[in-house]
């Protein structure tokens, strides 16, 4: 038997499936580029992630990135999701 190292979202292999999982309370939306940094409130800026992760990212954006932006030390922001297989749920989010 293969050991589990976390939740398996491999069956969520379409946009319709992740949106349904969000409506069911299994996932939540996460903005790639936060609205407060000029991100758009549209489907091209939204990922669906396990519950709690959007708050973790928002905390990082507000408490780490925001002050750096205010101080002029950050002038660009990029968030790139990484996926495994056909899943529409990212396994990582690289912020540069």
mmCIF file of N, CA and C in Angstrom:
data_model
loop_
_atom_site.group_PDB
_atom_site.id
_atom_site.type_symbol
_atom_site.label_atom_id
_atom_site.label_comp_id
_atom_site.label_asym_id
_atom_site.label_seq_id
_atom_site.Cartn_x
_atom_site.Cartn_y
_atom_site.Cartn_z
ATOM 1 N N UNK A 1 0.834 -1.173 0.000
ATOM 2 C CA UNK A 1 0.000 0.000 0.000
ATOM 3 C C UNK A 1 0.889 1.250 0.000
ATOM 4 N N UNK A 2 0.544 2.200 -0.856
ATOM 5 C CA UNK A 2 1.289 3.453 -0.979
ATOM 6 C C UNK A 2 0.908 4.384 0.171
ATOM 7 N N UNK A 3 1.915 4.930 0.891
ATOM 8 C CA UNK A 3 1.583 5.842 1.993
ATOM 9 C C UNK A 3 0.996 7.142 1.474
ATOM 10 N N UNK A 4 0.057 7.705 2.223
ATOM 11 C CA UNK A 4 -0.543 8.999 1.873
ATOM 12 C C UNK A 4 0.249 10.101 2.541
ATOM 13 N N UNK A 5 0.500 11.154 1.793
ATOM 14 C CA UNK A 5 1.240 12.294 2.321
ATOM 15 C C UNK A 5 0.396 13.550 2.304
ATOM 16 N N UNK A 6 -0.890 13.409 2.203
ATOM 17 C CA UNK A 6 -1.776 14.562 2.167
ATOM 18 C C UNK A 6 -3.016 14.222 1.380
ATOM 19 N N UNK A 7 -3.888 15.197 1.236
ATOM 20 C CA UNK A 7 -5.132 14.938 0.507
ATOM 21 C C UNK A 7 -4.862 14.658 -0.968
ATOM 22 N N UNK A 8 -5.705 13.841 -1.556
ATOM 23 C CA UNK A 8 -5.578 13.477 -2.969
ATOM 24 C C UNK A 8 -6.677 14.182 -3.756
ATOM 25 N N UNK A 9 -6.272 15.108 -4.602
ATOM 26 C CA UNK A 9 -7.220 15.835 -5.439
ATOM 27 C C UNK A 9 -7.074 15.469 -6.906
ATOM 28 N N UNK A 10 -6.472 14.329 -7.183
ATOM 29 C CA UNK A 10 -6.224 13.929 -8.569
ATOM 30 C C UNK A 10 -7.516 13.735 -9.353
ATOM 31 N N UNK A 11 -8.610 13.448 -8.676
ATOM 32 C CA UNK A 11 -9.896 13.249 -9.357
ATOM 33 C C UNK A 11 -10.540 14.582 -9.779
ATOM 34 N N UNK A 12 -10.010 15.696 -9.272
ATOM 35 C CA UNK A 12 -10.548 17.018 -9.631
ATOM 36 C C UNK A 12 -9.770 17.522 -10.851
ATOM 37 N N UNK A 13 -10.157 16.997 -12.003
ATOM 38 C CA UNK A 13 -9.387 17.215 -13.227
ATOM 39 C C UNK A 13 -10.088 18.105 -14.249
ATOM 40 N N UNK A 14 -10.937 18.991 -13.763
ATOM 41 C CA UNK A 14 -11.578 19.967 -14.649
ATOM 42 C C UNK A 14 -11.992 21.178 -13.816
ATOM 43 N N UNK A 15 -12.201 22.283 -14.504
ATOM 44 C CA UNK A 15 -12.651 23.502 -13.821
ATOM 45 C C UNK A 15 -14.014 23.273 -13.177
ATOM 46 N N UNK A 16 -14.888 22.580 -13.877
ATOM 47 C CA UNK A 16 -16.223 22.308 -13.330
ATOM 48 C C UNK A 16 -16.140 21.505 -12.032
ATOM 49 N N UNK A 17 -15.213 20.556 -11.960
ATOM 50 C CA UNK A 17 -15.086 19.735 -10.753
ATOM 51 C C UNK A 17 -14.541 20.526 -9.575
ATOM 52 N N UNK A 18 -13.574 21.412 -9.807
ATOM 53 C CA UNK A 18 -13.049 22.189 -8.673
ATOM 54 C C UNK A 18 -14.070 23.216 -8.198
ATOM 55 N N UNK A 19 -14.839 23.772 -9.129
ATOM 56 C CA UNK A 19 -15.887 24.713 -8.721
ATOM 57 C C UNK A 19 -16.972 23.996 -7.922
ATOM 58 N N UNK A 20 -17.308 22.766 -8.315
ATOM 59 C CA UNK A 20 -18.289 21.984 -7.558
ATOM 60 C C UNK A 20 -17.745 21.646 -6.172
ATOM 61 N N UNK A 21 -16.463 21.299 -6.091
ATOM 62 C CA UNK A 21 -15.846 20.995 -4.797
ATOM 63 C C UNK A 21 -15.846 22.234 -3.909
ATOM 64 N N UNK A 22 -15.694 23.400 -4.506
ATOM 65 C CA UNK A 22 -15.751 24.653 -3.750
ATOM 66 C C UNK A 22 -17.171 24.873 -3.216
ATOM 67 N N UNK A 23 -18.166 24.669 -4.059
ATOM 68 C CA UNK A 23 -19.561 24.829 -3.608
ATOM 69 C C UNK A 23 -19.901 23.842 -2.494
ATOM 70 N N UNK A 24 -19.271 22.655 -2.515
ATOM 71 C CA UNK A 24 -19.514 21.627 -1.496
ATOM 72 C C UNK A 24 -18.726 21.880 -0.213
ATOM 73 N N UNK A 25 -17.841 22.897 -0.226
ATOM 74 C CA UNK A 25 -17.059 23.203 0.961
ATOM 75 C C UNK A 25 -15.766 22.429 1.085
ATOM 76 N N UNK A 26 -15.340 21.737 0.030
ATOM 77 C CA UNK A 26 -14.094 20.972 0.065
ATOM 78 C C UNK A 26 -12.886 21.811 -0.343
ATOM 79 N N UNK A 27 -13.114 22.843 -1.125
ATOM 80 C CA UNK A 27 -12.064 23.751 -1.579
ATOM 81 C C UNK A 27 -12.550 25.176 -1.377
ATOM 82 N N UNK A 28 -11.615 26.128 -1.488
ATOM 83 C CA UNK A 28 -11.968 27.541 -1.411
ATOM 84 C C UNK A 28 -11.204 28.295 -2.497
ATOM 85 N N UNK A 29 -11.710 29.449 -2.912
ATOM 86 C CA UNK A 29 -11.003 30.230 -3.924
ATOM 87 C C UNK A 29 -9.797 30.953 -3.326
ATOM 88 N N UNK A 30 -8.785 31.129 -4.147
ATOM 89 C CA UNK A 30 -7.580 31.852 -3.772
ATOM 90 C C UNK A 30 -7.204 32.754 -4.943
ATOM 91 N N UNK A 31 -6.947 34.030 -4.673
ATOM 92 C CA UNK A 31 -6.542 34.954 -5.729
ATOM 93 C C UNK A 31 -5.041 34.838 -5.964
ATOM 94 N N UNK A 32 -4.651 34.610 -7.214
ATOM 95 C CA UNK A 32 -3.222 34.587 -7.543
ATOM 96 C C UNK A 32 -2.598 35.939 -7.246
ATOM 97 N N UNK A 33 -3.151 36.989 -7.834
ATOM 98 C CA UNK A 33 -2.722 38.352 -7.542
ATOM 99 C C UNK A 33 -3.811 38.961 -6.668
ATOM 100 N N UNK A 34 -3.492 39.269 -5.408
ATOM 101 C CA UNK A 34 -4.515 39.782 -4.498
ATOM 102 C C UNK A 34 -5.213 41.016 -5.042
ATOM 103 N N UNK A 35 -6.480 41.147 -4.716
ATOM 104 C CA UNK A 35 -7.255 42.299 -5.158
ATOM 105 C C UNK A 35 -6.615 43.606 -4.692
ATOM 106 N N UNK A 36 -6.078 43.614 -3.467
ATOM 107 C CA UNK A 36 -5.461 44.835 -2.941
ATOM 108 C C UNK A 36 -4.164 45.204 -3.665
ATOM 109 N N UNK A 37 -3.601 44.270 -4.434
ATOM 110 C CA UNK A 37 -2.411 44.554 -5.245
ATOM 111 C C UNK A 37 -2.789 44.796 -6.704
ATOM 112 N N UNK A 38 -4.091 44.941 -6.974
ATOM 113 C CA UNK A 38 -4.538 45.213 -8.337
ATOM 114 C C UNK A 38 -5.012 43.997 -9.108
ATOM 115 N N UNK A 39 -5.133 42.859 -8.442
ATOM 116 C CA UNK A 39 -5.619 41.651 -9.107
ATOM 117 C C UNK A 39 -7.083 41.777 -9.486
ATOM 118 N N UNK A 40 -7.447 41.079 -10.544
ATOM 119 C CA UNK A 40 -8.823 41.108 -11.040
ATOM 120 C C UNK A 40 -9.677 40.061 -10.329
ATOM 121 N N UNK A 41 -10.932 40.394 -10.127
ATOM 122 C CA UNK A 41 -11.888 39.456 -9.536
ATOM 123 C C UNK A 41 -12.538 38.677 -10.680
ATOM 124 N N UNK A 42 -11.741 37.828 -11.327
ATOM 125 C CA UNK A 42 -12.266 36.999 -12.416
ATOM 126 C C UNK A 42 -11.589 35.633 -12.419
ATOM 127 N N UNK A 43 -12.128 34.741 -13.220
ATOM 128 C CA UNK A 43 -11.687 33.341 -13.216
ATOM 129 C C UNK A 43 -10.218 33.150 -13.563
ATOM 130 N N UNK A 44 -9.604 34.086 -14.291
ATOM 131 C CA UNK A 44 -8.194 33.953 -14.647
ATOM 132 C C UNK A 44 -7.262 34.251 -13.478
ATOM 133 N N UNK A 45 -7.794 34.790 -12.403
ATOM 134 C CA UNK A 45 -6.999 35.142 -11.233
ATOM 135 C C UNK A 45 -7.348 34.278 -10.021
ATOM 136 N N UNK A 46 -8.153 33.247 -10.222
ATOM 137 C CA UNK A 46 -8.622 32.428 -9.099
ATOM 138 C C UNK A 46 -8.196 30.978 -9.271
ATOM 139 N N UNK A 47 -7.654 30.413 -8.180
ATOM 140 C CA UNK A 47 -7.383 28.986 -8.073
ATOM 141 C C UNK A 47 -8.305 28.442 -6.993
ATOM 142 N N UNK A 48 -8.492 27.150 -6.974
ATOM 143 C CA UNK A 48 -9.264 26.510 -5.909
ATOM 144 C C UNK A 48 -8.321 25.602 -5.133
ATOM 145 N N UNK A 49 -8.266 25.831 -3.823
ATOM 146 C CA UNK A 49 -7.292 25.169 -2.964
ATOM 147 C C UNK A 49 -7.984 24.599 -1.731
ATOM 148 N N UNK A 50 -7.304 23.707 -0.989
ATOM 149 C CA UNK A 50 -7.879 23.185 0.254
ATOM 150 C C UNK A 50 -8.197 24.308 1.240
ATOM 151 N N UNK A 51 -9.220 24.092 2.032
ATOM 152 C CA UNK A 51 -9.681 25.063 3.016
ATOM 153 C C UNK A 51 -8.529 25.487 3.939
ATOM 154 N N UNK A 52 -8.398 26.784 4.130
ATOM 155 C CA UNK A 52 -7.373 27.335 5.011
ATOM 156 C C UNK A 52 -6.174 27.905 4.278
ATOM 157 N N UNK A 53 -5.901 27.432 3.080
ATOM 158 C CA UNK A 53 -4.716 27.898 2.366
ATOM 159 C C UNK A 53 -4.861 29.326 1.846
ATOM 160 N N UNK A 54 -6.060 29.729 1.486
ATOM 161 C CA UNK A 54 -6.250 31.108 1.028
ATOM 162 C C UNK A 54 -5.934 32.083 2.160
ATOM 163 N N UNK A 55 -6.282 31.737 3.393
ATOM 164 C CA UNK A 55 -5.963 32.596 4.534
ATOM 165 C C UNK A 55 -4.459 32.654 4.784
ATOM 166 N N UNK A 56 -3.777 31.534 4.596
ATOM 167 C CA UNK A 56 -2.321 31.510 4.769
ATOM 168 C C UNK A 56 -1.668 32.443 3.749
ATOM 169 N N UNK A 57 -2.092 32.334 2.484
ATOM 170 C CA UNK A 57 -1.524 33.197 1.441
ATOM 171 C C UNK A 57 -1.873 34.660 1.715
ATOM 172 N N UNK A 58 -3.116 34.940 2.088
ATOM 173 C CA UNK A 58 -3.529 36.316 2.374
ATOM 174 C C UNK A 58 -2.700 36.898 3.515
ATOM 175 N N UNK A 59 -2.430 36.100 4.536
ATOM 176 C CA UNK A 59 -1.588 36.559 5.644
ATOM 177 C C UNK A 59 -0.188 36.905 5.175
ATOM 178 N N UNK A 60 0.370 36.075 4.309
ATOM 179 C CA UNK A 60 1.691 36.349 3.753
ATOM 180 C C UNK A 60 1.662 37.620 2.902
ATOM 181 N N UNK A 61 0.630 37.740 2.081
ATOM 182 C CA UNK A 61 0.508 38.923 1.225
ATOM 183 C C UNK A 61 0.408 40.199 2.061
ATOM 184 N N UNK A 62 -0.400 40.163 3.115
ATOM 185 C CA UNK A 62 -0.646 41.363 3.928
ATOM 186 C C UNK A 62 0.500 41.678 4.881
ATOM 187 N N UNK A 63 1.107 40.639 5.454
ATOM 188 C CA UNK A 63 2.093 40.859 6.510
ATOM 189 C C UNK A 63 3.546 40.845 6.049
ATOM 190 N N UNK A 64 3.802 40.266 4.893
ATOM 191 C CA UNK A 64 5.172 40.197 4.385
ATOM 192 C C UNK A 64 5.312 41.016 3.102
ATOM 193 N N UNK A 65 4.523 40.668 2.096
ATOM 194 C CA UNK A 65 4.643 41.329 0.796
ATOM 195 C C UNK A 65 4.183 42.791 0.879
ATOM 196 N N UNK A 66 3.044 43.033 1.499
ATOM 197 C CA UNK A 66 2.500 44.395 1.592
ATOM 198 C C UNK A 66 3.488 45.405 2.152
ATOM 199 N N UNK A 67 4.100 45.129 3.317
ATOM 200 C CA UNK A 67 5.080 46.074 3.846
ATOM 201 C C UNK A 67 6.286 46.283 2.923
ATOM 202 N N UNK A 68 6.686 45.234 2.211
ATOM 203 C CA UNK A 68 7.792 45.380 1.257
ATOM 204 C C UNK A 68 7.394 46.270 0.089
ATOM 205 N N UNK A 69 6.146 46.136 -0.354
ATOM 206 C CA UNK A 69 5.627 47.003 -1.422
ATOM 207 C C UNK A 69 5.591 48.443 -0.919
ATOM 208 N N UNK A 70 5.050 48.635 0.279
ATOM 209 C CA UNK A 70 4.961 49.984 0.854
ATOM 210 C C UNK A 70 6.334 50.635 0.994
ATOM 211 N N UNK A 71 7.355 49.829 1.282
ATOM 212 C CA UNK A 71 8.714 50.344 1.458
ATOM 213 C C UNK A 71 9.445 50.514 0.120
ATOM 214 N N UNK A 72 8.786 50.129 -0.971
ATOM 215 C CA UNK A 72 9.403 50.257 -2.288
ATOM 216 C C UNK A 72 10.420 49.172 -2.601
ATOM 217 N N UNK A 73 10.449 48.122 -1.786
ATOM 218 C CA UNK A 73 11.421 47.040 -1.994
ATOM 219 C C UNK A 73 10.912 45.975 -2.949
ATOM 220 N N UNK A 74 9.618 45.967 -3.198
ATOM 221 C CA UNK A 74 9.012 45.033 -4.153
ATOM 222 C C UNK A 74 8.209 45.853 -5.147
ATOM 223 N N UNK A 75 8.497 45.659 -6.419
ATOM 224 C CA UNK A 75 7.784 46.396 -7.466
ATOM 225 C C UNK A 75 7.051 45.465 -8.423
ATOM 226 N N UNK A 76 7.292 44.165 -8.309
ATOM 227 C CA UNK A 76 6.609 43.179 -9.141
ATOM 228 C C UNK A 76 6.143 42.030 -8.260
ATOM 229 N N UNK A 77 5.061 41.389 -8.690
ATOM 230 C CA UNK A 77 4.490 40.273 -7.928
ATOM 231 C C UNK A 77 4.018 39.239 -8.924
ATOM 232 N N UNK A 78 4.442 38.014 -8.725
ATOM 233 C CA UNK A 78 4.024 36.937 -9.613
ATOM 234 C C UNK A 78 3.752 35.687 -8.778
ATOM 235 N N UNK A 79 2.623 35.061 -9.016
ATOM 236 C CA UNK A 79 2.268 33.817 -8.336
ATOM 237 C C UNK A 79 2.011 32.760 -9.406
ATOM 238 N N UNK A 80 2.820 31.707 -9.385
ATOM 239 C CA UNK A 80 2.711 30.643 -10.388
ATOM 240 C C UNK A 80 2.336 29.325 -9.714
ATOM 241 N N UNK A 81 1.166 28.781 -10.050
ATOM 242 C CA UNK A 81 0.778 27.493 -9.473
ATOM 243 C C UNK A 81 1.542 26.344 -10.136
ATOM 244 N N UNK A 82 1.785 25.303 -9.354
ATOM 245 C CA UNK A 82 2.380 24.070 -9.854
ATOM 246 C C UNK A 82 1.348 22.959 -9.672
ATOM 247 N N UNK A 83 1.214 22.143 -10.693
ATOM 248 C CA UNK A 83 0.209 21.084 -10.677
ATOM 249 C C UNK A 83 0.871 19.724 -10.818
ATOM 250 N N UNK A 84 0.155 18.699 -10.382
ATOM 251 C CA UNK A 84 0.613 17.323 -10.544
ATOM 252 C C UNK A 84 -0.429 16.567 -11.352
ATOM 253 N N UNK A 85 0.016 15.926 -12.397
ATOM 254 C CA UNK A 85 -0.905 15.171 -13.231
ATOM 255 C C UNK A 85 -1.946 16.074 -13.861
ATOM 256 N N UNK A 86 -3.181 15.601 -13.910
ATOM 257 C CA UNK A 86 -4.272 16.337 -14.538
ATOM 258 C C UNK A 86 -5.100 17.155 -13.544
ATOM 259 N N UNK A 87 -4.701 17.150 -12.277
ATOM 260 C CA UNK A 87 -5.470 17.839 -11.248
ATOM 261 C C UNK A 87 -5.508 19.340 -11.496
ATOM 262 N N UNK A 88 -6.655 19.945 -11.234
ATOM 263 C CA UNK A 88 -6.818 21.402 -11.308
ATOM 264 C C UNK A 88 -6.554 22.052 -9.948
ATOM 265 N N UNK A 89 -6.204 21.257 -8.948
ATOM 266 C CA UNK A 89 -5.842 21.781 -7.630
ATOM 267 C C UNK A 89 -4.311 21.816 -7.550
ATOM 268 N N UNK A 90 -3.728 22.986 -7.372
ATOM 269 C CA UNK A 90 -2.262 23.068 -7.357
ATOM 270 C C UNK A 90 -1.654 22.371 -6.152
ATOM 271 N N UNK A 91 -0.432 21.869 -6.349
ATOM 272 C CA UNK A 91 0.307 21.256 -5.237
ATOM 273 C C UNK A 91 1.241 22.259 -4.580
ATOM 274 N N UNK A 92 1.492 23.388 -5.272
ATOM 275 C CA UNK A 92 2.367 24.434 -4.739
ATOM 276 C C UNK A 92 2.055 25.740 -5.447
ATOM 277 N N UNK A 93 2.475 26.818 -4.821
ATOM 278 C CA UNK A 93 2.312 28.138 -5.401
ATOM 279 C C UNK A 93 3.629 28.881 -5.206
ATOM 280 N N UNK A 94 4.283 29.190 -6.301
ATOM 281 C CA UNK A 94 5.568 29.887 -6.261
ATOM 282 C C UNK A 94 5.320 31.386 -6.404
ATOM 283 N N UNK A 95 5.729 32.148 -5.393
ATOM 284 C CA UNK A 95 5.544 33.598 -5.420
ATOM 285 C C UNK A 95 6.915 34.250 -5.570
ATOM 286 N N UNK A 96 7.009 35.080 -6.608
ATOM 287 C CA UNK A 96 8.281 35.779 -6.862
ATOM 288 C C UNK A 96 8.003 37.254 -7.070
#
